[in-house]
Short mmCIF file of C-alpha atoms in Angstrom, two decimals:
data_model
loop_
_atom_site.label_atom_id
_atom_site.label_comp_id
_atom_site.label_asym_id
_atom_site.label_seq_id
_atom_site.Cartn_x
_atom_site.Cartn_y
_atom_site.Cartn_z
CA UNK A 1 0.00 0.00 0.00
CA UNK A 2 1.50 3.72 -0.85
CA UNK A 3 -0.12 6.20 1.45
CA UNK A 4 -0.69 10.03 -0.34
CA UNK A 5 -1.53 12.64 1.95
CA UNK A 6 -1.89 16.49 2.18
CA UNK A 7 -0.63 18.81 5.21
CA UNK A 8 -3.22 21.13 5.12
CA UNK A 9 -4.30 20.24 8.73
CA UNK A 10 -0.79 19.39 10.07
CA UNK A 11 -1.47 15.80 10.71
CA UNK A 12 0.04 14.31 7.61
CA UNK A 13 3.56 13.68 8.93
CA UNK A 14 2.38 12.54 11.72
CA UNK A 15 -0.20 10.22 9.28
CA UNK A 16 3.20 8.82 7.12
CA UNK A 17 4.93 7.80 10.36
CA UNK A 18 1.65 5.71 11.42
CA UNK A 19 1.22 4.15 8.02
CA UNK A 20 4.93 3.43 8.33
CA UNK A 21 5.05 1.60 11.09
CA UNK A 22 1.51 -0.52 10.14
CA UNK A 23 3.37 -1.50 7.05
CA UNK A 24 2.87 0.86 4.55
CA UNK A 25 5.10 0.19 1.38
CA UNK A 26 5.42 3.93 0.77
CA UNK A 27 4.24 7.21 2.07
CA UNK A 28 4.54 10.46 -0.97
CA UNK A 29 6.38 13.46 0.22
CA UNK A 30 7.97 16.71 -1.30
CA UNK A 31 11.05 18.46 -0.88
CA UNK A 32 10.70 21.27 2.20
CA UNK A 33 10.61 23.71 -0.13
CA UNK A 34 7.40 22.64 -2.18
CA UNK A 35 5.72 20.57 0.88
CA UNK A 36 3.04 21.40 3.32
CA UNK A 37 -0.12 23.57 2.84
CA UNK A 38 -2.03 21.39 0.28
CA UNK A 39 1.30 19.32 -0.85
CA UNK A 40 2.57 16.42 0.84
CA UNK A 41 4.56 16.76 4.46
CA UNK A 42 8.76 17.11 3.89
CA UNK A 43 10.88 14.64 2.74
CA UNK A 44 13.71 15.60 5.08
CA UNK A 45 11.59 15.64 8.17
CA UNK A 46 10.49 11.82 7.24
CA UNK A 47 13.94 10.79 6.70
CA UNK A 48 15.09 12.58 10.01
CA UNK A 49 12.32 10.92 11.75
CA UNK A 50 12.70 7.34 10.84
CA UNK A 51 16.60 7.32 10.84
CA UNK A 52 17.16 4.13 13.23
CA UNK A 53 14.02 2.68 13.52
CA UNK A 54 12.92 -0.44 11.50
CA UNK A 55 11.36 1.79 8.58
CA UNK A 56 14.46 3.81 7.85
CA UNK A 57 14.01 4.93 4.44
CA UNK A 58 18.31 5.01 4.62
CA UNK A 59 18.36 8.49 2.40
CA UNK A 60 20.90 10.60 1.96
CA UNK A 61 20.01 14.05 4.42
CA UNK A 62 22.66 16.02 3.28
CA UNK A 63 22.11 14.97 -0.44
CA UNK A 64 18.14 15.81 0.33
CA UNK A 65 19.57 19.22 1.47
CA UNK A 66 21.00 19.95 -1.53
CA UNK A 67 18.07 19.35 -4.29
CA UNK A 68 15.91 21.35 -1.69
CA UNK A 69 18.45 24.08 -2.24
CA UNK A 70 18.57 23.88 -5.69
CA UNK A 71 14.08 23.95 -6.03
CA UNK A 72 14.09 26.76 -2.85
CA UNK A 73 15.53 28.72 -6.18
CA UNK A 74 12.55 27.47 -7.63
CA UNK A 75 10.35 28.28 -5.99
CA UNK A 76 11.70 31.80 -5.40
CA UNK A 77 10.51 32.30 -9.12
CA UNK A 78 7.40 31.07 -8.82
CA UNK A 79 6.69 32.21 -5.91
CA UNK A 80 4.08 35.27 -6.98
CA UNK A 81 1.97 32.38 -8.93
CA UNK A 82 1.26 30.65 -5.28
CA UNK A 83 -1.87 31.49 -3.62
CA UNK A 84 -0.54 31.57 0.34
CA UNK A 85 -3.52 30.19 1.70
CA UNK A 86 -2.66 26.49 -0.12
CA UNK A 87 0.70 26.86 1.41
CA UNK A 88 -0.47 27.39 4.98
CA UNK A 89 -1.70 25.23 7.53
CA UNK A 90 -5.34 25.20 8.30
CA UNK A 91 -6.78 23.15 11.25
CA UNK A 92 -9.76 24.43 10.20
CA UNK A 93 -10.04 21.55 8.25
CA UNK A 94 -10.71 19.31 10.78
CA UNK A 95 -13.95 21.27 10.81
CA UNK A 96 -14.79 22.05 7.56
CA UNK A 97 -13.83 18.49 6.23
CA UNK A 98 -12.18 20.21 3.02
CA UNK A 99 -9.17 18.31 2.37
CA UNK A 100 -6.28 19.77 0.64
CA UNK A 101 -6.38 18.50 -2.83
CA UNK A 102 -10.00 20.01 -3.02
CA UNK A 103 -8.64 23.32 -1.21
CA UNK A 104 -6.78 24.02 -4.04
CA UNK A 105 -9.20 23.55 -6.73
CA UNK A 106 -11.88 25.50 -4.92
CA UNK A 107 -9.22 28.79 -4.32
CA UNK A 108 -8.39 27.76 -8.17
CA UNK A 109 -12.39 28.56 -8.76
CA UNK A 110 -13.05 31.07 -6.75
CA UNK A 111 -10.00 33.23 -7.97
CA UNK A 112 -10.89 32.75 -11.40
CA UNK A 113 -14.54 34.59 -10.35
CA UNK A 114 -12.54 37.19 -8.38
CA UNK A 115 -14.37 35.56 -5.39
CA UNK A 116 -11.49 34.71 -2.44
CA UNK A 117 -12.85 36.97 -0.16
CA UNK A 118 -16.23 34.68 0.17
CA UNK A 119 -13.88 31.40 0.65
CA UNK A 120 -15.29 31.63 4.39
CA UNK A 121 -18.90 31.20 3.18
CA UNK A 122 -17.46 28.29 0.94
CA UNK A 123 -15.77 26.53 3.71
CA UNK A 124 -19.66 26.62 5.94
CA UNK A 125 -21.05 25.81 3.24
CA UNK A 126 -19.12 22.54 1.89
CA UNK A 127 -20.60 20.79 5.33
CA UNK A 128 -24.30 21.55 4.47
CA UNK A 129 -24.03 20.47 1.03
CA UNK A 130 -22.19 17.26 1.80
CA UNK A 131 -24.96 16.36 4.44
CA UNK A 132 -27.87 17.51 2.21
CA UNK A 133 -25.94 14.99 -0.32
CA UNK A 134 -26.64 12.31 2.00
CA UNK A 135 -22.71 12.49 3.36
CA UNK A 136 -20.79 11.33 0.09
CA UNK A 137 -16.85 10.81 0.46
CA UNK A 138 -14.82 13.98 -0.49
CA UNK A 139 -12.69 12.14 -2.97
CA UNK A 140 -12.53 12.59 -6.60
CA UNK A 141 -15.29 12.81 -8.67
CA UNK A 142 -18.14 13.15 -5.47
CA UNK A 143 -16.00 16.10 -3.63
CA UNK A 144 -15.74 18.49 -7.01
CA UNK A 145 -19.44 17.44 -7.30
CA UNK A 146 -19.95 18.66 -3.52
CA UNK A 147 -17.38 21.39 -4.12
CA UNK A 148 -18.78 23.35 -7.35
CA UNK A 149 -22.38 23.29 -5.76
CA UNK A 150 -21.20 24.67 -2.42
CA UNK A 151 -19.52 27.87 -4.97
CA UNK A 152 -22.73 28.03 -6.54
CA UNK A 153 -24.78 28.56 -3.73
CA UNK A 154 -22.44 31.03 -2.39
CA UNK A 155 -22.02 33.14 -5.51
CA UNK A 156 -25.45 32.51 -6.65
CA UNK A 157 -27.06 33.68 -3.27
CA UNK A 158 -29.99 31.32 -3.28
CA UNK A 159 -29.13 27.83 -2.15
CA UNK A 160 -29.35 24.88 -5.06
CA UNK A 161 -30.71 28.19 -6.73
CA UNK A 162 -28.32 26.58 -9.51
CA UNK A 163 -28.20 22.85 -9.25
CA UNK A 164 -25.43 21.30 -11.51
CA UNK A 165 -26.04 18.72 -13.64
CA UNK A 166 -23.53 16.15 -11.69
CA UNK A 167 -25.62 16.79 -8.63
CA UNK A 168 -28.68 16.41 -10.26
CA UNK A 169 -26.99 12.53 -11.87
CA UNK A 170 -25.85 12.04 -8.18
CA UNK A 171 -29.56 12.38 -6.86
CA UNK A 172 -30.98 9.88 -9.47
CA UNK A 173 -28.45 7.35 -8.43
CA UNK A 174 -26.25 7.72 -11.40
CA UNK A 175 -23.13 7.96 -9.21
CA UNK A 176 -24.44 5.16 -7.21
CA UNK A 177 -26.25 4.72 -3.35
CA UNK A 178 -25.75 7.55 -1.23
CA UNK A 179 -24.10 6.48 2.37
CA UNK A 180 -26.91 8.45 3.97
CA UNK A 181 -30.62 9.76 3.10
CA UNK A 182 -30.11 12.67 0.42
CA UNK A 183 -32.27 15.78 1.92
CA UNK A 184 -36.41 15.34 1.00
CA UNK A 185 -36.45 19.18 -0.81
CA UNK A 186 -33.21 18.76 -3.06
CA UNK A 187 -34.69 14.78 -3.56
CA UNK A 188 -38.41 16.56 -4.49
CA UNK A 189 -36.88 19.60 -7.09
CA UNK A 190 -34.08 17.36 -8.64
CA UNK A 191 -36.55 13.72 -9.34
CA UNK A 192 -39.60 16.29 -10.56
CA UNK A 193 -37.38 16.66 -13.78
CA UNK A 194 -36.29 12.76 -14.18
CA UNK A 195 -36.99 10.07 -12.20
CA UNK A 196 -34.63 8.07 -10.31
CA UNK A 197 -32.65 4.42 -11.27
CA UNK A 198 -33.47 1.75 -10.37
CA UNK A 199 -30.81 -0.09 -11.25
CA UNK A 200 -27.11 -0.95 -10.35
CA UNK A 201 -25.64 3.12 -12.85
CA UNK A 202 -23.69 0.51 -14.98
CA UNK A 203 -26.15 -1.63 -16.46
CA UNK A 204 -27.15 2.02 -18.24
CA UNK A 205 -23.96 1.31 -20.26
CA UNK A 206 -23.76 -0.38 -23.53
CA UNK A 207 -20.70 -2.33 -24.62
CA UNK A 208 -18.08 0.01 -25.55
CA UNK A 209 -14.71 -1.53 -25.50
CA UNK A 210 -15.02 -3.19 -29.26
CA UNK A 211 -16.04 0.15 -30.33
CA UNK A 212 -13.45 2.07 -28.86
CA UNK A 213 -10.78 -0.82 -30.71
CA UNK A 214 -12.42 -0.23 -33.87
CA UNK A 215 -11.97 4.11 -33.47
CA UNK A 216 -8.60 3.69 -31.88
CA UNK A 217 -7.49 1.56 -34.95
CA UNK A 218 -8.95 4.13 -37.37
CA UNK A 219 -6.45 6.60 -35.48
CA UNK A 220 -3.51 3.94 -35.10
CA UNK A 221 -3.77 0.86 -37.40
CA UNK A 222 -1.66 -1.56 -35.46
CA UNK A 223 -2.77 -0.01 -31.84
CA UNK A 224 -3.43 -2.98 -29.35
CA UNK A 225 -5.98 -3.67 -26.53
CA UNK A 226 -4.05 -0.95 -23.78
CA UNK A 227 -4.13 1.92 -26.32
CA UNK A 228 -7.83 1.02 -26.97
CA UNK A 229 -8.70 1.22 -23.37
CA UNK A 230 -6.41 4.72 -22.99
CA UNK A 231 -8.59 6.10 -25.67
CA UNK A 232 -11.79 4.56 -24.29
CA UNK A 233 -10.83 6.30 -20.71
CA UNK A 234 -9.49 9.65 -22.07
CA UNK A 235 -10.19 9.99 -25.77
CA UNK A 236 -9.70 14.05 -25.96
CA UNK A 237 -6.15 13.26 -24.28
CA UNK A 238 -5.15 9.69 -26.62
CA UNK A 239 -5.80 11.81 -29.66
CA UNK A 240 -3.75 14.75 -28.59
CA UNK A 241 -1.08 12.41 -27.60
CA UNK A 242 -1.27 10.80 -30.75
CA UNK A 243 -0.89 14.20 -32.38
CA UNK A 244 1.72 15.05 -30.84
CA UNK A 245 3.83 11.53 -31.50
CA UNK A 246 2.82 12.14 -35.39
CA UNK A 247 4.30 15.59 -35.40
CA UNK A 248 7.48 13.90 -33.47
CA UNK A 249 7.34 14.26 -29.84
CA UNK A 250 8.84 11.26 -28.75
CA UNK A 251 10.29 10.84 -25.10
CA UNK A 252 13.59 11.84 -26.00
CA UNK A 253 12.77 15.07 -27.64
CA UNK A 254 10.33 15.70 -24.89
CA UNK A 255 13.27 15.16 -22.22
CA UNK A 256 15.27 17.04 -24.07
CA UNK A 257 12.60 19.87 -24.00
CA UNK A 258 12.30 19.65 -19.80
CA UNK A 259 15.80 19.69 -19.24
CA UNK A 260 15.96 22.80 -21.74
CA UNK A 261 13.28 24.53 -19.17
CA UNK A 262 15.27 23.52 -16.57
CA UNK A 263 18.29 25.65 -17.80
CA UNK A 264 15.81 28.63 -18.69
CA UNK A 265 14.83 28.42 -15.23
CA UNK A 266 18.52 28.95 -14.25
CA UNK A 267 18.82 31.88 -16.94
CA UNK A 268 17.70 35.37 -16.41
CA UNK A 269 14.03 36.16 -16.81
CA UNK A 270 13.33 36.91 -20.40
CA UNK A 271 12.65 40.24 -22.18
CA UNK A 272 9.02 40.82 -22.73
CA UNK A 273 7.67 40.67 -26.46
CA UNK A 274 8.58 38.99 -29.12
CA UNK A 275 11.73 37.28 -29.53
CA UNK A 276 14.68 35.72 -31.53
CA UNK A 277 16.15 31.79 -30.84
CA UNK A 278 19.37 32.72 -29.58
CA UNK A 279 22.66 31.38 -31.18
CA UNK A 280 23.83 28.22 -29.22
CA UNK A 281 27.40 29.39 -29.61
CA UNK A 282 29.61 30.66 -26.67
CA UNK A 283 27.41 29.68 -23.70
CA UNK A 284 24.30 30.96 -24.81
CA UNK A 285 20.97 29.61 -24.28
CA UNK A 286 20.26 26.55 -26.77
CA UNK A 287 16.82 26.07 -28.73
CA UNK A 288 15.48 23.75 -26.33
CA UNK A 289 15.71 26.63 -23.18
CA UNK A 290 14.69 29.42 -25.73
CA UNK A 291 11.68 27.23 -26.70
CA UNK A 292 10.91 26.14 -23.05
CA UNK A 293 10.88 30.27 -22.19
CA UNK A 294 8.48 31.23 -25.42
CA UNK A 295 6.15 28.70 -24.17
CA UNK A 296 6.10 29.82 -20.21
CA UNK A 297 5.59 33.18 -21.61
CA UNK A 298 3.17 32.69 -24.39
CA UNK A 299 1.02 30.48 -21.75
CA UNK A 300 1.18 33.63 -19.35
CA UNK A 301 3.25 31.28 -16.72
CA UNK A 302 6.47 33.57 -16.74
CA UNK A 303 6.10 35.33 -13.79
CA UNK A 304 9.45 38.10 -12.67
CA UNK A 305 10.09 39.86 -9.92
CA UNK A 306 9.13 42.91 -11.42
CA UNK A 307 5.29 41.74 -12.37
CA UNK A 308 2.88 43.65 -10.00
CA UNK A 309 1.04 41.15 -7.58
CA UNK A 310 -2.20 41.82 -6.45
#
């Protein structure tokens, strides 16, 4: 078993070192300088706290140490892109029942509607929807479904005044039984419109796998039975892959690319505007760095020291 956490609330180091000792294979972590808030807990402070006992990971602290120095350069740079309150620690949680993965997506969603300032109202509300809900788990999909409505009835004013349309597919059934009664009202408004299953959600579902072989193959002649289920999962993301590998993108080139961005991150921030590859000659910054920079830039992810924060 591999045991992922998030520090929001504090207790995740103190989570690893449990699983640990109960016989966890694995517990994730991050560098100190990218851990905590809604990350994992440090690295170094699980290394340093299992040195001698019988789940001594037997890493290299001083070696740690030194890639944590090299990303605390990181993360200087991208430092203005960070929204603080993911970084911090927030007990709260223990109240709210937000965990930290879905923290982040709902400051994500809120910033985008210039709407952190009612991330309070969020955080009361998230408890109400959840039990109105009938007390689904707050893992991926049911806690964005539990997540966006909470947003909605904030913004909106009027609770469920906007019901979504995966809350509405989670009160017929379509994400399965509830743990607990789902509230009579929301039940009444949402079933008015369609009725209920009354069935096991997958029996709704046709065969699809032979179908997805014969598009996959239309795509990629000799493709075989894992390709056909990657595009039967994620078929927006197989084809883009699979556009990308035509045009050349292969591993290599795309390793080749990352450690190019890694020596742009080194570099000096780019000029603004439009600009010239560079000559490779004399120490200057190679086609793979200048393309990793136009691409931060043109994706609005370059952020200097000099950019105004708000």
């Amino acid at each position: 078993m591999v045991v992922h956490t998030h520090s929001s609330s504090g207790m995740a180091t103190l989570s690893c070192l449990a699983a640990a000792d109960a016989g966890a294979a694995a517990v994730d972590s991050a560098l100190s300088p990218f851990a905590g808030g809604a990350s994992q807990p440090p690295t170094e402070t699980l290394v340093g706290a299992m040195r001698g006992t019988a789940v001594d990971p037997k890493l290299d602290l001083g070696a740690l140490a030194e890639l944590a120095g090299y990303f605390q350069g990181v993360l200087d740079r991208y430092r203005p892109m960070l929204n603080l309150r993911s970084l911090q620690t927030d007990p709260g949680i223990l109240l709210h029942q937000v965990p930290g993965g879905m923290l982040s997506n709902l400051l994500s969603q809120l910033q985008e509607q210039d709407a952190l300032t009612r991330l309070p109202e969020v955080l009361q509300e998230i408890p109400r929807v959840r039990a109105d809900l009938g007390y689904p788990p707050l893992v991926t999909p049911t806690s964005q479904i539990v997540g966006i409505q909470a947003v909605l009835n904030v913004l909106v004013g009027q609770r469920y005044g906007q019901i979504t349309r995966e809350v509405r597919d989670y009160v017929r059934g379509l994400y399965g039984t509830p743990p607990a009664r789902i509230d009579p009202e929301l039940a009444r408004r949402v079933l008015a419109e369609a009725p209920a299953i009354a069935l096991r959600p997958a029996a709704l579902l046709g065969p699809e796998f032979a179908k997805a072989v014969e598009e996959v193959r239309a795509l990629v002649p000799a493709a075989d039975d894992a390709e056909a289920l990657s595009y039967a999962m994620f078929p927006v993301v197989y084809r883009t892959y699979r556009h990308a590998r035509d045009r050349g993108l292969t591993p290599a080139v795309l390793n080749a690319a990352a450690l190019g961005i890694v020596a742009a991150l080194r570099g000096p921030a780019p000029a603004t505007g439009p600009s010239r590859p560079p000559a490779s000659a004399g120490g200057a910054v190679s086609p793979w760095a200048h393309e990793g920079r136009s691409r931060l830039m043109q994706g609005g992810r370059w952020i200097d020291a000099h950019r105004s924060r708000r």
